[in-house]
Short mmCIF file of C-alpha atoms in Angstrom, two decimals:
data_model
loop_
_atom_site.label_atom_id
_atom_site.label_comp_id
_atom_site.label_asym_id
_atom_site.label_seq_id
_atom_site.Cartn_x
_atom_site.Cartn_y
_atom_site.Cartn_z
CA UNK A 1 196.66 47.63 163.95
CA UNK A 2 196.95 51.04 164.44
CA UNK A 3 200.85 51.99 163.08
CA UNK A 4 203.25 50.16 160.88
CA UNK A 5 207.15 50.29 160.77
CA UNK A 6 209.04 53.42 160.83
CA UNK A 7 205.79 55.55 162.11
CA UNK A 8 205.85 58.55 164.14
CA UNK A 9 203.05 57.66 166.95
CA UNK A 10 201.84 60.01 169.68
CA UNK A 11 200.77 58.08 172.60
CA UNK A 12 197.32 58.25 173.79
CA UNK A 13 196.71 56.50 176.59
CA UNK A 14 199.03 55.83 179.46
CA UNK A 15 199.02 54.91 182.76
CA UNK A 16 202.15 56.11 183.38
CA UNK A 17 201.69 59.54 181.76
CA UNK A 18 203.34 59.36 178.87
CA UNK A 19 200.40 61.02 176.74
CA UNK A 20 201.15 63.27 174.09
CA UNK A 21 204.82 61.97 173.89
CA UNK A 22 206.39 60.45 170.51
CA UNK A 23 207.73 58.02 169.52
CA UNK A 24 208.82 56.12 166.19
CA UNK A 25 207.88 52.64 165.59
CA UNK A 26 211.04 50.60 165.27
CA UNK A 27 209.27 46.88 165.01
CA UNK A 28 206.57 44.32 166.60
CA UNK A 29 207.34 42.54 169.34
CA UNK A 30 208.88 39.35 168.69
CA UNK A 31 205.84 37.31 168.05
CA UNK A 32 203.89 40.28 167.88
CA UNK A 33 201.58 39.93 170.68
CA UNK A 34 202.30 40.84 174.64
CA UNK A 35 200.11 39.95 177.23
CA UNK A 36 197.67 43.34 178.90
CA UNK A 37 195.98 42.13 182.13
CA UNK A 38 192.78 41.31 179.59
CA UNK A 39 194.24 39.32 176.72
CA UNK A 40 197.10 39.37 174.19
CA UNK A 41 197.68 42.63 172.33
CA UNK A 42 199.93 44.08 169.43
CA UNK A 43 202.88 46.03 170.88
CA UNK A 44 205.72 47.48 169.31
CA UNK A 45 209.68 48.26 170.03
CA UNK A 46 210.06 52.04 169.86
CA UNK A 47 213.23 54.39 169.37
CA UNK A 48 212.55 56.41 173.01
CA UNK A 49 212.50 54.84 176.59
CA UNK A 50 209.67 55.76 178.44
CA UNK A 51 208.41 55.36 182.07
CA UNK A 52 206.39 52.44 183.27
CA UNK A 53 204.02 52.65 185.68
CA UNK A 54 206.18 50.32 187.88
CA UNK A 55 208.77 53.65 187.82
CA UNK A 56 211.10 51.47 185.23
CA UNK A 57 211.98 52.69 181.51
CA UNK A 58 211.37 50.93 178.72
CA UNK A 59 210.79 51.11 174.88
CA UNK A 60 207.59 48.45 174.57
CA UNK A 61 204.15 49.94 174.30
CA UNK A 62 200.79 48.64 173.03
CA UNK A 63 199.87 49.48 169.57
CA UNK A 64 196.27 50.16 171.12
CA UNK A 65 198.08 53.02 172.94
CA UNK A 66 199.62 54.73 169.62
CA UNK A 67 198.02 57.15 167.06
CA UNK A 68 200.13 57.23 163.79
CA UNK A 69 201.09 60.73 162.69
CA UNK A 70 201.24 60.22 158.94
CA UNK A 71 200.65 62.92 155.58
CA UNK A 72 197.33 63.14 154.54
CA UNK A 73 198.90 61.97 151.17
CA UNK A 74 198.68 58.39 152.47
CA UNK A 75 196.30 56.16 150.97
CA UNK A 76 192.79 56.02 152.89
CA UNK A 77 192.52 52.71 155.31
CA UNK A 78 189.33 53.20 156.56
CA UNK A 79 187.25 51.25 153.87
CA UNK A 80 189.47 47.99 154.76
CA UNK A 81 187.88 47.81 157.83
CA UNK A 82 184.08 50.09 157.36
CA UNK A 83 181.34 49.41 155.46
CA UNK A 84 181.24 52.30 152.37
CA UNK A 85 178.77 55.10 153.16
CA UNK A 86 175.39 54.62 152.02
CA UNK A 87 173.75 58.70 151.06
CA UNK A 88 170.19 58.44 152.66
CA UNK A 89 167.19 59.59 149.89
CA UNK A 90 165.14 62.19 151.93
#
């Protein structure tokens, strides 16, 4: 999962254009998972309506199409989901 509640999230990827926009993350989905042509996916309520690519608006978008933008204060995720570093002896 890329962003939690109450993120700021710049969208990268859209089909619709929408990249570089942001948005904040309000909440998941009701049950948290929405269907993307290739399987079920995290996706999350936002506070601005965007375009579709069907021409509609709406505030829904994959969390798969979000970057947080968070203070480099924050604690470091990375380790939860990476192996720790290993320094090569040359």
């Amino acid at each position: 999962m890329n962003c939690k509640p109450g993120d700021l999230a710049i969208v990268i990827k859209s089909f619709a254009g929408n990249e570089g926009k942001i948005v904040r993350c309000i909440r998941l989905v009701p049950g948290g998972k929405r269907w993307n042509g290739f399987g079920l996916c995290d996706t999350w309520e936002t506070d601005t309506m965007l375009p579709n690519i069907a021409g509609f608006e709406n505030n829904v978008i994959r969390d798969a199409q979000l970057r947080p933008i968070r203070d480099n204060d924050g604690e470091d995720e990375t380790l939860q989901w990476a192996p720790v570093p290993v320094k090569e002896i040359a």
